[in-house]
Amino acid sequence: MTNKNGRFGIHGGQYIPETLMNAVIELEKAYDFYKNDPAFNRELTDLFNEYAGRPSRLYYAEKLTKALGGAKIYLKREDLNHTGSHKINNVLGQALLAKKMGKTRLIAETGAGQHGVATATAASLMNMECVVFMGEEDTKRQALNVYRMKLLGAEVIPVTSGTATLKDAVSEAMREWTSRIDDTHYCLGSVMGPHPFPTIVRDFQAVISREIKYQILEKEGRLPDAVIACVGGGSNAIGSFYNFIEDKNVRLIGCEAAGRGIDTFETAATINTGRLGIFHGMKSYFCQDEYGQIAPVYSISAGLDYPGIGPEHANLHDMGRAEYVPVTDTEAVEAFEFLSRTEGIIPAIESAHAIAHAMKIAPEMDKDKIIVITVSGRGDKDCAAIARYRGENIYE
Ligand SMILES: *Cc1c(COP(=O)(O)O)cnc(C)c1O
């Protein structure tokens, strides 16, 4: 789907300083070679299966289906992966690639800490150094993940510039990479940034839809009517969509974090409220103020709290191939609680955005229709924040 210059329609590309060009070209060349190397792919499959616990289950959520009274609902259980989310798929791929390239050090950005923990995990496994950049604000909100990263042997650097959140951590990691490219690989956490990152991350996450496809054919003998996933940068969503893009009868639905609502300034719904722009090395849609500056974004979910969206999603939106819908904090929290009670599965608050949208559309659909929802991660990390949202303090 990517053309030669890393474009998805008008989106994507490489809007980077000259000093980063060599690193990006080196990465592109290495990836072009290893993606077709049988030994590399065998090693990666082994890591996926033996270490991360793939394939993840495609679970028929019978109680959720009955409670909603419409379409049959399956959950793609990325929450069961080692480290608790889909992030490990991409990280194992990039760490292995970096190792093959002779790199000895991984750097990464992280928001909620899931990607940082996954990167620290892969670095520990592959005996590499690891440095994680994290907005200072986020280090406070996600202290447990900071501890986990340190426990795994990583160094965590709090970023104090800007709003001291995810976007600033990305900027800082890019700056660090520019200054040290010979031994360091920048392990980017979503389908964003300059080419070839959106393609590399998508390819490693596409295992999700490869599995959904054969699993649903095994269970139902046909493709689903809709695939639903939450969208921050968009990696679990593109991973869930990718192998269905050519199957025009499968609706692809990305759920953006609307925060307190898309008519407020406290939102992170990029497609629904953003405009075309260039940031972090790519052309795509971004939340911007009236002067075209990147706007501060807000969501209850730290993992969806990013002012942009990956360029492939921006293009799927332009082509009308995928739909992007806003889901508010309130709706996500209700879905978080509802799935916990109906199925005994506590989803990540990010994933709860996808559940919430399914709760809106499933009841309207016939009982012979099939929906697959990707549960991108597990919700243990979110319990304290949701309790706080409900006015409880579980650490009293
Ligand atoms: C990071 C994260 C997300 C958001 O990232 P995408 O690249 O949009 O997938 C969603 N869910 C979980 C559990 C995450 O950790």
mmCIF file of C-alpha atoms and ligand atoms in Angstrom:
data_model
loop_
_atom_site.group_PDB
_atom_site.id
_atom_site.type_symbol
_atom_site.label_atom_id
_atom_site.label_comp_id
_atom_site.label_asym_id
_atom_site.label_seq_id
_atom_site.Cartn_x
_atom_site.Cartn_y
_atom_site.Cartn_z
ATOM 1 C CA MET A 1 0.000 0.000 0.000
ATOM 2 C CA THR A 2 2.942 2.368 0.465
ATOM 3 C CA ASN A 3 4.479 3.850 -2.657
ATOM 4 C CA LYS A 4 8.233 4.394 -3.053
ATOM 5 C CA ASN A 5 8.509 7.627 -1.103
ATOM 6 C CA GLY A 6 6.570 6.323 1.824
ATOM 7 C CA ARG A 7 3.374 8.111 0.816
ATOM 8 C CA PHE A 8 -0.157 7.022 1.586
ATOM 9 C CA GLY A 9 -2.102 9.193 -0.841
ATOM 10 C CA ILE A 10 -1.012 12.721 0.077
ATOM 11 C CA HIS A 11 0.053 11.666 3.589
ATOM 12 C CA GLY A 12 3.265 10.262 5.074
ATOM 13 C CA GLY A 13 6.666 11.133 3.594
ATOM 14 C CA GLN A 14 9.888 12.123 5.328
ATOM 15 C CA TYR A 15 9.807 15.635 6.754
ATOM 16 C CA ILE A 16 12.998 15.416 8.764
ATOM 17 C CA PRO A 17 16.226 17.353 9.276
ATOM 18 C CA GLU A 18 19.186 16.460 7.061
ATOM 19 C CA THR A 19 20.978 15.014 10.112
ATOM 20 C CA LEU A 20 18.367 12.257 10.442
ATOM 21 C CA MET A 21 18.319 11.331 6.763
ATOM 22 C CA ASN A 22 21.191 8.818 6.969
ATOM 23 C CA ALA A 23 19.633 6.961 9.880
ATOM 24 C CA VAL A 24 16.295 6.700 8.110
ATOM 25 C CA ILE A 25 17.877 5.528 4.839
ATOM 26 C CA GLU A 26 19.948 2.915 6.692
ATOM 27 C CA LEU A 27 16.784 1.652 8.407
ATOM 28 C CA GLU A 28 14.824 1.535 5.149
ATOM 29 C CA LYS A 29 17.560 -0.475 3.392
ATOM 30 C CA ALA A 30 17.875 -2.934 6.264
ATOM 31 C CA TYR A 31 14.119 -3.412 6.490
ATOM 32 C CA ASP A 32 13.777 -3.927 2.730
ATOM 33 C CA PHE A 33 16.284 -6.745 3.033
ATOM 34 C CA TYR A 34 15.131 -8.427 6.260
ATOM 35 C CA LYS A 35 11.395 -8.310 5.579
ATOM 36 C CA ASN A 36 11.950 -10.890 2.841
ATOM 37 C CA ASP A 37 14.603 -12.875 4.718
ATOM 38 C CA PRO A 38 13.186 -16.291 5.724
ATOM 39 C CA ALA A 39 15.588 -16.609 8.690
ATOM 40 C CA PHE A 40 14.504 -13.208 10.073
ATOM 41 C CA ASN A 41 10.843 -14.094 9.690
ATOM 42 C CA ARG A 42 11.320 -17.484 11.335
ATOM 43 C CA GLU A 43 13.065 -15.875 14.303
ATOM 44 C CA LEU A 44 10.316 -13.280 14.630
ATOM 45 C CA THR A 45 7.572 -15.908 14.464
ATOM 46 C CA ASP A 46 9.359 -17.860 17.202
ATOM 47 C CA LEU A 47 9.513 -14.747 19.395
ATOM 48 C CA PHE A 48 5.825 -14.048 18.729
ATOM 49 C CA ASN A 49 4.756 -17.584 19.586
ATOM 50 C CA GLU A 50 7.175 -18.685 22.287
ATOM 51 C CA TYR A 51 7.826 -15.388 24.052
ATOM 52 C CA ALA A 52 4.790 -13.154 23.455
ATOM 53 C CA GLY A 53 2.217 -15.953 23.555
ATOM 54 C CA ARG A 54 0.806 -15.656 20.023
ATOM 55 C CA PRO A 55 -1.474 -16.368 18.344
ATOM 56 C CA SER A 56 -3.784 -14.367 20.610
ATOM 57 C CA ARG A 57 -7.285 -15.770 21.112
ATOM 58 C CA LEU A 58 -10.284 -14.739 19.044
ATOM 59 C CA TYR A 59 -12.911 -15.128 21.753
ATOM 60 C CA TYR A 60 -16.655 -15.322 21.162
ATOM 61 C CA ALA A 61 -18.110 -12.926 23.768
ATOM 62 C CA GLU A 62 -21.412 -14.689 24.227
ATOM 63 C CA LYS A 63 -22.588 -12.781 27.283
ATOM 64 C CA LEU A 64 -21.716 -9.400 25.766
ATOM 65 C CA THR A 65 -23.495 -10.448 22.569
ATOM 66 C CA LYS A 66 -26.647 -11.456 24.491
ATOM 67 C CA ALA A 67 -26.556 -8.319 26.643
ATOM 68 C CA LEU A 68 -26.466 -6.083 23.560
ATOM 69 C CA GLY A 69 -29.019 -8.186 21.687
ATOM 70 C CA GLY A 70 -27.696 -7.724 18.146
ATOM 71 C CA ALA A 71 -24.606 -8.692 16.157
ATOM 72 C CA LYS A 72 -22.409 -11.571 17.277
ATOM 73 C CA ILE A 73 -19.289 -10.155 18.967
ATOM 74 C CA TYR A 74 -15.788 -11.589 18.962
ATOM 75 C CA LEU A 75 -12.891 -10.123 20.951
ATOM 76 C CA LYS A 76 -9.349 -10.249 19.578
ATOM 77 C CA ARG A 77 -7.427 -10.714 22.832
ATOM 78 C CA GLU A 78 -4.215 -8.672 22.427
ATOM 79 C CA ASP A 79 -4.531 -8.056 26.167
ATOM 80 C CA LEU A 80 -3.281 -11.615 26.716
ATOM 81 C CA ASN A 81 0.098 -10.948 25.086
ATOM 82 C CA HIS A 82 3.214 -10.827 27.256
ATOM 83 C CA THR A 83 3.488 -7.313 28.798
ATOM 84 C CA GLY A 84 -0.276 -6.892 28.381
ATOM 85 C CA SER A 85 -0.848 -5.190 25.049
ATOM 86 C CA HIS A 86 -0.318 -5.293 21.282
ATOM 87 C CA LYS A 87 2.808 -3.118 21.659
ATOM 88 C CA ILE A 88 5.040 -6.178 22.045
ATOM 89 C CA ASN A 89 4.397 -7.238 18.388
ATOM 90 C CA ASN A 90 6.048 -4.139 16.986
ATOM 91 C CA VAL A 91 8.782 -4.008 19.598
ATOM 92 C CA LEU A 92 9.967 -7.587 19.060
ATOM 93 C CA GLY A 93 10.101 -6.905 15.313
ATOM 94 C CA GLN A 94 12.060 -3.674 15.632
ATOM 95 C CA ALA A 95 14.418 -4.980 18.316
ATOM 96 C CA LEU A 96 15.263 -8.000 16.173
ATOM 97 C CA LEU A 97 15.794 -5.744 13.159
ATOM 98 C CA ALA A 98 18.035 -3.419 15.197
ATOM 99 C CA LYS A 99 20.055 -6.371 16.418
ATOM 100 C CA LYS A 100 20.567 -7.578 12.817
ATOM 101 C CA MET A 101 21.699 -4.046 11.924
ATOM 102 C CA GLY A 102 24.402 -4.297 14.605
ATOM 103 C CA LYS A 103 22.792 -1.783 16.983
ATOM 104 C CA THR A 104 23.382 -2.270 20.702
ATOM 105 C CA ARG A 105 21.065 0.378 22.112
ATOM 106 C CA LEU A 106 17.313 0.994 21.853
ATOM 107 C CA ILE A 107 15.638 4.308 22.585
ATOM 108 C CA ALA A 108 11.890 4.834 22.737
ATOM 109 C CA GLU A 109 9.196 7.328 23.652
ATOM 110 C CA THR A 110 6.294 6.365 25.827
ATOM 111 C CA GLY A 111 3.012 7.898 26.979
ATOM 112 C CA ALA A 112 1.188 5.631 29.401
ATOM 113 C CA GLY A 113 4.328 3.514 29.613
ATOM 114 C CA GLN A 114 3.103 0.447 27.724
ATOM 115 C CA HIS A 115 5.460 0.958 24.789
ATOM 116 C CA GLY A 116 8.319 1.823 27.148
ATOM 117 C CA VAL A 117 7.744 -1.359 29.131
ATOM 118 C CA ALA A 118 7.554 -3.439 25.935
ATOM 119 C CA THR A 119 10.796 -1.883 24.637
ATOM 120 C CA ALA A 120 12.574 -2.376 27.973
ATOM 121 C CA THR A 121 11.383 -5.991 27.905
ATOM 122 C CA ALA A 122 12.740 -6.653 24.403
ATOM 123 C CA ALA A 123 16.029 -4.908 25.285
ATOM 124 C CA SER A 124 16.410 -7.093 28.342
ATOM 125 C CA LEU A 125 15.652 -10.238 26.326
ATOM 126 C CA MET A 126 18.076 -9.300 23.547
ATOM 127 C CA ASN A 127 20.767 -7.946 25.823
ATOM 128 C CA MET A 128 20.625 -4.370 24.564
ATOM 129 C CA GLU A 129 20.856 -1.034 26.358
ATOM 130 C CA CYS A 130 17.571 0.827 26.676
ATOM 131 C CA VAL A 131 16.652 4.463 27.266
ATOM 132 C CA VAL A 132 13.018 5.556 27.424
ATOM 133 C CA PHE A 133 11.829 9.164 27.108
ATOM 134 C CA MET A 134 8.656 9.916 29.004
ATOM 135 C CA GLY A 135 6.864 13.214 29.627
ATOM 136 C CA GLU A 136 7.374 14.235 33.259
ATOM 137 C CA GLU A 137 3.605 14.562 33.648
ATOM 138 C CA ASP A 138 3.212 10.946 32.503
ATOM 139 C CA THR A 139 5.968 9.663 34.828
ATOM 140 C CA LYS A 140 3.798 10.903 37.697
ATOM 141 C CA ARG A 141 0.536 9.502 36.291
ATOM 142 C CA GLN A 142 2.120 6.121 35.507
ATOM 143 C CA ALA A 143 4.625 5.614 38.318
ATOM 144 C CA LEU A 144 4.153 1.836 38.283
ATOM 145 C CA ASN A 145 5.262 1.584 34.642
ATOM 146 C CA VAL A 146 8.320 3.747 35.392
ATOM 147 C CA TYR A 147 9.237 1.249 38.097
ATOM 148 C CA ARG A 148 8.669 -1.693 35.737
ATOM 149 C CA MET A 149 10.975 -0.171 33.082
ATOM 150 C CA LYS A 150 13.733 0.392 35.654
ATOM 151 C CA LEU A 151 13.270 -3.125 36.967
ATOM 152 C CA LEU A 152 13.800 -4.388 33.409
ATOM 153 C CA GLY A 153 17.081 -2.498 33.265
ATOM 154 C CA ALA A 154 16.049 0.578 31.280
ATOM 155 C CA GLU A 155 16.902 4.178 32.010
ATOM 156 C CA VAL A 156 13.838 6.464 32.092
ATOM 157 C CA ILE A 157 14.397 10.120 31.198
ATOM 158 C CA PRO A 158 11.583 12.505 32.218
ATOM 159 C CA VAL A 159 10.915 15.113 29.500
ATOM 160 C CA THR A 160 10.009 18.569 30.795
ATOM 161 C CA SER A 161 9.610 20.508 27.519
ATOM 162 C CA GLY A 162 6.220 21.568 26.114
ATOM 163 C CA THR A 163 3.288 19.955 27.890
ATOM 164 C CA ALA A 164 5.632 17.236 29.292
ATOM 165 C CA THR A 165 3.536 14.489 27.679
ATOM 166 C CA LEU A 166 3.772 11.993 24.803
ATOM 167 C CA LYS A 167 4.342 14.415 21.912
ATOM 168 C CA ASP A 168 7.276 15.968 23.783
ATOM 169 C CA ALA A 169 8.722 12.526 24.500
ATOM 170 C CA VAL A 170 8.611 11.740 20.741
ATOM 171 C CA SER A 171 10.393 15.020 19.948
ATOM 172 C CA GLU A 172 13.074 14.290 22.550
ATOM 173 C CA ALA A 173 13.644 10.716 21.317
ATOM 174 C CA MET A 174 14.049 12.022 17.740
ATOM 175 C CA ARG A 175 16.585 14.600 18.936
ATOM 176 C CA GLU A 176 18.518 11.899 20.811
ATOM 177 C CA TRP A 177 18.531 9.621 17.737
ATOM 178 C CA THR A 178 19.932 12.458 15.581
ATOM 179 C CA SER A 179 22.857 12.825 17.961
ATOM 180 C CA ARG A 180 23.666 9.120 18.208
ATOM 181 C CA ILE A 181 22.830 6.978 15.204
ATOM 182 C CA ASP A 182 25.787 4.587 14.971
ATOM 183 C CA ASP A 183 24.870 2.310 17.889
ATOM 184 C CA THR A 184 21.255 3.351 18.483
ATOM 185 C CA HIS A 185 17.911 2.353 16.988
ATOM 186 C CA TYR A 186 14.847 4.496 17.658
ATOM 187 C CA CYS A 187 12.079 2.012 18.391
ATOM 188 C CA LEU A 188 9.009 4.097 17.524
ATOM 189 C CA GLY A 189 5.816 2.909 19.169
ATOM 190 C CA SER A 190 3.078 3.546 16.622
ATOM 191 C CA VAL A 191 2.374 3.851 12.876
ATOM 192 C CA MET A 192 3.662 7.402 12.725
ATOM 193 C CA GLY A 193 6.792 9.453 12.191
ATOM 194 C CA PRO A 194 8.831 9.597 8.984
ATOM 195 C CA HIS A 195 8.898 6.770 6.424
ATOM 196 C CA PRO A 196 9.736 3.883 6.874
ATOM 197 C CA PHE A 197 8.287 3.780 10.437
ATOM 198 C CA PRO A 198 4.563 3.766 9.528
ATOM 199 C CA THR A 199 5.185 0.831 7.159
ATOM 200 C CA ILE A 200 7.492 -1.121 9.480
ATOM 201 C CA VAL A 201 5.194 -0.804 12.491
ATOM 202 C CA ARG A 202 2.131 -1.699 10.393
ATOM 203 C CA ASP A 203 3.812 -4.801 8.983
ATOM 204 C CA PHE A 204 4.739 -6.052 12.466
ATOM 205 C CA GLN A 205 1.214 -5.332 13.797
ATOM 206 C CA ALA A 206 -0.498 -6.874 10.747
ATOM 207 C CA VAL A 207 -0.145 -10.232 12.512
ATOM 208 C CA ILE A 208 -3.365 -9.205 14.330
ATOM 209 C CA SER A 209 -5.549 -9.186 11.186
ATOM 210 C CA ARG A 210 -3.722 -12.196 9.690
ATOM 211 C CA GLU A 211 -4.798 -14.143 12.740
ATOM 212 C CA ILE A 212 -8.328 -12.673 12.908
ATOM 213 C CA LYS A 213 -8.873 -13.698 9.303
ATOM 214 C CA TYR A 214 -8.021 -17.369 9.670
ATOM 215 C CA GLN A 215 -9.563 -17.594 13.142
ATOM 216 C CA ILE A 216 -12.937 -16.174 12.042
ATOM 217 C CA LEU A 217 -12.929 -18.363 8.913
ATOM 218 C CA GLU A 218 -12.342 -21.359 11.187
ATOM 219 C CA LYS A 219 -15.108 -20.372 13.608
ATOM 220 C CA GLU A 220 -17.708 -18.844 11.283
ATOM 221 C CA GLY A 221 -16.688 -19.829 7.773
ATOM 222 C CA ARG A 222 -16.876 -16.216 6.657
ATOM 223 C CA LEU A 223 -15.367 -12.773 7.152
ATOM 224 C CA PRO A 224 -16.720 -10.366 9.794
ATOM 225 C CA ASP A 225 -19.075 -7.509 8.883
ATOM 226 C CA ALA A 226 -17.087 -5.024 10.948
ATOM 227 C CA VAL A 227 -13.695 -4.748 12.631
ATOM 228 C CA ILE A 228 -13.464 -2.146 15.402
ATOM 229 C CA ALA A 229 -10.313 -0.866 17.120
ATOM 230 C CA CYS A 230 -9.243 2.186 19.114
ATOM 231 C CA VAL A 231 -6.902 4.716 17.492
ATOM 232 C CA GLY A 232 -4.149 6.717 19.135
ATOM 233 C CA GLY A 233 -1.309 6.826 16.603
ATOM 234 C CA GLY A 234 -3.154 3.908 15.057
ATOM 235 C CA SER A 235 -0.956 0.803 15.347
ATOM 236 C CA ASN A 236 -3.416 -1.690 16.853
ATOM 237 C CA ALA A 237 -6.104 -0.390 14.483
ATOM 238 C CA ILE A 238 -4.013 -0.683 11.309
ATOM 239 C CA GLY A 239 -2.820 -4.090 12.524
ATOM 240 C CA SER A 240 -6.464 -5.135 12.888
ATOM 241 C CA PHE A 241 -7.550 -3.600 9.552
ATOM 242 C CA TYR A 242 -4.644 -4.329 7.234
ATOM 243 C CA ASN A 243 -5.533 -7.766 5.891
ATOM 244 C CA PHE A 244 -9.167 -6.687 5.387
ATOM 245 C CA ILE A 245 -8.530 -3.519 3.349
ATOM 246 C CA GLU A 246 -9.191 -5.348 0.070
ATOM 247 C CA ASP A 247 -12.314 -7.046 1.496
ATOM 248 C CA LYS A 248 -14.718 -4.248 0.712
ATOM 249 C CA ASN A 249 -17.643 -5.798 2.627
ATOM 250 C CA VAL A 250 -15.784 -5.601 5.929
ATOM 251 C CA ARG A 251 -16.446 -2.257 7.613
ATOM 252 C CA LEU A 252 -13.319 -0.873 9.285
ATOM 253 C CA ILE A 253 -14.032 1.414 12.234
ATOM 254 C CA GLY A 254 -11.410 3.348 14.210
ATOM 255 C CA CYS A 255 -12.429 4.838 17.556
ATOM 256 C CA GLU A 256 -10.775 8.130 18.500
ATOM 257 C CA ALA A 257 -10.596 9.584 21.995
ATOM 258 C CA ALA A 258 -13.108 12.439 22.128
ATOM 259 C CA GLY A 259 -12.130 13.235 25.737
ATOM 260 C CA ARG A 260 -14.805 15.591 27.104
ATOM 261 C CA GLY A 261 -16.358 15.890 23.619
ATOM 262 C CA ILE A 262 -15.361 16.948 20.086
ATOM 263 C CA ASP A 263 -17.081 20.322 20.584
ATOM 264 C CA THR A 264 -14.777 21.105 23.537
ATOM 265 C CA PHE A 265 -11.048 21.909 23.552
ATOM 266 C CA GLU A 266 -10.411 18.846 25.689
ATOM 267 C CA THR A 267 -10.273 16.185 23.011
ATOM 268 C CA ALA A 268 -7.769 14.043 21.115
ATOM 269 C CA ALA A 269 -10.046 13.104 18.179
ATOM 270 C CA THR A 270 -7.693 13.884 15.295
ATOM 271 C CA ILE A 271 -9.784 12.910 12.258
ATOM 272 C CA ASN A 272 -12.912 14.447 13.748
ATOM 273 C CA THR A 273 -11.381 17.756 14.824
ATOM 274 C CA GLY A 274 -7.929 18.015 13.179
ATOM 275 C CA ARG A 275 -6.539 19.509 9.974
ATOM 276 C CA LEU A 276 -3.825 18.609 7.488
ATOM 277 C CA GLY A 277 -0.351 19.398 8.777
ATOM 278 C CA ILE A 278 3.260 18.296 9.121
ATOM 279 C CA PHE A 279 4.696 17.187 12.469
ATOM 280 C CA HIS A 280 7.072 14.519 13.759
ATOM 281 C CA GLY A 281 8.370 13.842 10.254
ATOM 282 C CA MET A 282 5.057 13.076 8.538
ATOM 283 C CA LYS A 283 2.192 14.737 6.722
ATOM 284 C CA SER A 284 -1.163 13.751 8.216
ATOM 285 C CA TYR A 285 -4.074 15.147 10.221
ATOM 286 C CA PHE A 286 -3.273 16.902 13.497
ATOM 287 C CA CYS A 287 -5.186 18.733 16.210
ATOM 288 C CA GLN A 288 -4.151 22.370 15.721
ATOM 289 C CA ASP A 289 -5.000 25.775 17.099
ATOM 290 C CA GLU A 290 -6.143 28.681 14.908
ATOM 291 C CA TYR A 291 -2.497 29.494 14.058
ATOM 292 C CA GLY A 292 -1.657 25.965 12.944
ATOM 293 C CA GLN A 293 0.289 25.157 16.129
ATOM 294 C CA ILE A 294 -0.140 21.659 17.540
ATOM 295 C CA ALA A 295 -2.988 21.937 20.048
ATOM 296 C CA PRO A 296 -2.805 20.491 23.547
ATOM 297 C CA VAL A 297 -4.911 17.331 23.523
ATOM 298 C CA TYR A 298 -6.774 15.549 26.279
ATOM 299 C CA SER A 299 -8.184 12.078 26.922
ATOM 300 C CA ILE A 300 -8.716 10.019 30.064
ATOM 301 C CA SER A 301 -6.608 7.436 28.263
ATOM 302 C CA ALA A 302 -2.896 8.299 28.182
ATOM 303 C CA GLY A 303 -2.357 5.878 25.264
ATOM 304 C CA LEU A 304 -4.747 7.810 22.987
ATOM 305 C CA ASP A 305 -3.528 11.231 24.127
ATOM 306 C CA TYR A 306 -1.612 12.121 20.929
ATOM 307 C CA PRO A 307 -2.426 15.110 18.641
ATOM 308 C CA GLY A 308 -1.929 13.200 15.358
ATOM 309 C CA ILE A 309 -2.849 10.013 13.539
ATOM 310 C CA GLY A 310 -0.735 7.723 11.359
ATOM 311 C CA PRO A 311 -0.636 8.645 7.648
ATOM 312 C CA GLU A 312 -2.135 5.361 6.432
ATOM 313 C CA HIS A 313 -5.259 6.026 8.514
ATOM 314 C CA ALA A 314 -5.442 9.588 7.192
ATOM 315 C CA ASN A 315 -5.464 8.085 3.698
ATOM 316 C CA LEU A 316 -8.017 5.362 4.515
ATOM 317 C CA HIS A 317 -10.199 8.202 5.794
ATOM 318 C CA ASP A 318 -9.675 10.275 2.608
ATOM 319 C CA MET A 319 -10.560 7.230 0.475
ATOM 320 C CA GLY A 320 -13.642 6.519 2.567
ATOM 321 C CA ARG A 321 -12.371 2.980 3.195
ATOM 322 C CA ALA A 322 -12.370 3.282 7.004
ATOM 323 C CA GLU A 323 -14.620 5.264 9.362
ATOM 324 C CA TYR A 324 -13.260 7.187 12.346
ATOM 325 C CA VAL A 325 -15.713 7.864 15.154
ATOM 326 C CA PRO A 326 -15.312 9.832 18.394
ATOM 327 C CA VAL A 327 -15.857 8.168 21.792
ATOM 328 C CA THR A 328 -15.943 10.260 24.987
ATOM 329 C CA ASP A 329 -14.290 9.569 28.364
ATOM 330 C CA THR A 330 -17.709 8.865 29.883
ATOM 331 C CA GLU A 331 -18.619 6.318 27.208
ATOM 332 C CA ALA A 332 -15.228 4.625 27.512
ATOM 333 C CA VAL A 333 -15.443 4.370 31.311
ATOM 334 C CA GLU A 334 -18.932 2.854 31.036
ATOM 335 C CA ALA A 335 -17.653 0.300 28.508
ATOM 336 C CA PHE A 336 -14.641 -0.458 30.761
ATOM 337 C CA GLU A 337 -17.042 -1.328 33.577
ATOM 338 C CA PHE A 338 -19.553 -3.101 31.327
ATOM 339 C CA LEU A 339 -17.047 -5.525 29.780
ATOM 340 C CA SER A 340 -15.563 -6.236 33.215
ATOM 341 C CA ARG A 341 -18.991 -7.185 34.557
ATOM 342 C CA THR A 342 -20.372 -9.081 31.537
ATOM 343 C CA GLU A 343 -17.314 -11.055 30.444
ATOM 344 C CA GLY A 344 -14.881 -10.917 33.349
ATOM 345 C CA ILE A 345 -12.392 -9.135 31.091
ATOM 346 C CA ILE A 346 -10.956 -5.807 32.280
ATOM 347 C CA PRO A 347 -9.867 -3.998 29.101
ATOM 348 C CA ALA A 348 -7.348 -1.178 28.823
ATOM 349 C CA ILE A 349 -9.176 2.170 28.895
ATOM 350 C CA GLU A 350 -7.862 2.665 25.327
ATOM 351 C CA SER A 351 -9.526 -0.565 24.184
ATOM 352 C CA ALA A 352 -12.700 0.428 26.073
ATOM 353 C CA HIS A 353 -13.184 3.149 23.417
ATOM 354 C CA ALA A 354 -13.649 0.378 20.820
ATOM 355 C CA ILE A 355 -15.972 -1.588 23.131
ATOM 356 C CA ALA A 356 -18.045 1.576 23.666
ATOM 357 C CA HIS A 357 -18.620 2.024 19.949
ATOM 358 C CA ALA A 358 -19.589 -1.621 19.526
ATOM 359 C CA MET A 359 -22.118 -1.099 22.333
ATOM 360 C CA LYS A 360 -23.691 1.627 20.170
ATOM 361 C CA ILE A 361 -23.858 -0.248 16.867
ATOM 362 C CA ALA A 362 -24.243 -3.935 17.800
ATOM 363 C CA PRO A 363 -27.854 -3.598 19.056
ATOM 364 C CA GLU A 364 -28.865 -2.067 15.684
ATOM 365 C CA MET A 365 -27.373 -4.929 13.692
ATOM 366 C CA ASP A 366 -29.052 -8.256 12.832
ATOM 367 C CA LYS A 367 -28.157 -11.295 14.912
ATOM 368 C CA ASP A 368 -26.448 -12.960 11.937
ATOM 369 C CA LYS A 369 -23.927 -10.111 11.597
ATOM 370 C CA ILE A 370 -20.433 -10.451 13.058
ATOM 371 C CA ILE A 371 -18.301 -7.803 14.765
ATOM 372 C CA VAL A 372 -14.660 -8.253 15.790
ATOM 373 C CA ILE A 373 -13.358 -5.838 18.444
ATOM 374 C CA THR A 374 -9.643 -5.664 19.134
ATOM 375 C CA VAL A 375 -8.917 -5.536 22.861
ATOM 376 C CA SER A 376 -5.541 -3.826 22.483
ATOM 377 C CA GLY A 377 -4.507 -4.264 26.113
ATOM 378 C CA ARG A 378 -5.488 -5.189 29.631
ATOM 379 C CA GLY A 379 -6.837 -2.716 32.134
ATOM 380 C CA ASP A 380 -4.938 -3.338 35.371
ATOM 381 C CA LYS A 381 -2.876 -0.200 34.718
ATOM 382 C CA ASP A 382 -6.066 1.886 34.539
ATOM 383 C CA CYS A 383 -7.897 0.785 37.677
ATOM 384 C CA ALA A 384 -6.571 3.607 39.881
ATOM 385 C CA ALA A 385 -7.491 6.274 37.296
ATOM 386 C CA ILE A 386 -10.990 4.899 36.728
ATOM 387 C CA ALA A 387 -11.579 4.683 40.472
ATOM 388 C CA ARG A 388 -10.504 8.343 40.724
ATOM 389 C CA TYR A 389 -12.875 9.199 37.860
ATOM 390 C CA ARG A 390 -15.659 7.602 39.916
ATOM 391 C CA GLY A 391 -14.619 9.596 42.981
ATOM 392 C CA GLU A 392 -12.863 6.764 44.828
ATOM 393 C CA ASN A 393 -9.251 6.655 45.927
ATOM 394 C CA ILE A 394 -8.016 3.082 46.054
ATOM 395 C CA TYR A 395 -4.710 4.033 47.683
ATOM 396 C CA GLU A 396 -6.243 5.513 50.826
HETATM 397 C C1 LIG B 1 -0.461 2.443 23.140
HETATM 398 C C2 LIG B 1 -1.785 1.827 23.221
HETATM 399 C C3 LIG B 1 -2.834 2.194 22.346
HETATM 400 C C4 LIG B 1 -2.715 3.295 21.343
HETATM 401 O O1 LIG B 1 -1.736 3.124 20.360
HETATM 402 P P1 LIG B 1 -2.072 2.719 18.870
HETATM 403 O O2 LIG B 1 -0.794 2.906 18.165
HETATM 404 O O3 LIG B 1 -3.143 3.641 18.387
HETATM 405 O O4 LIG B 1 -2.530 1.319 18.883
HETATM 406 C C5 LIG B 1 -4.027 1.507 22.438
HETATM 407 N N1 LIG B 1 -4.213 0.536 23.353
HETATM 408 C C6 LIG B 1 -3.237 0.173 24.220
HETATM 409 C C7 LIG B 1 -3.516 -0.904 25.218
HETATM 410 C C8 LIG B 1 -1.996 0.804 24.176
HETATM 411 O O5 LIG B 1 -1.040 0.442 25.046
#
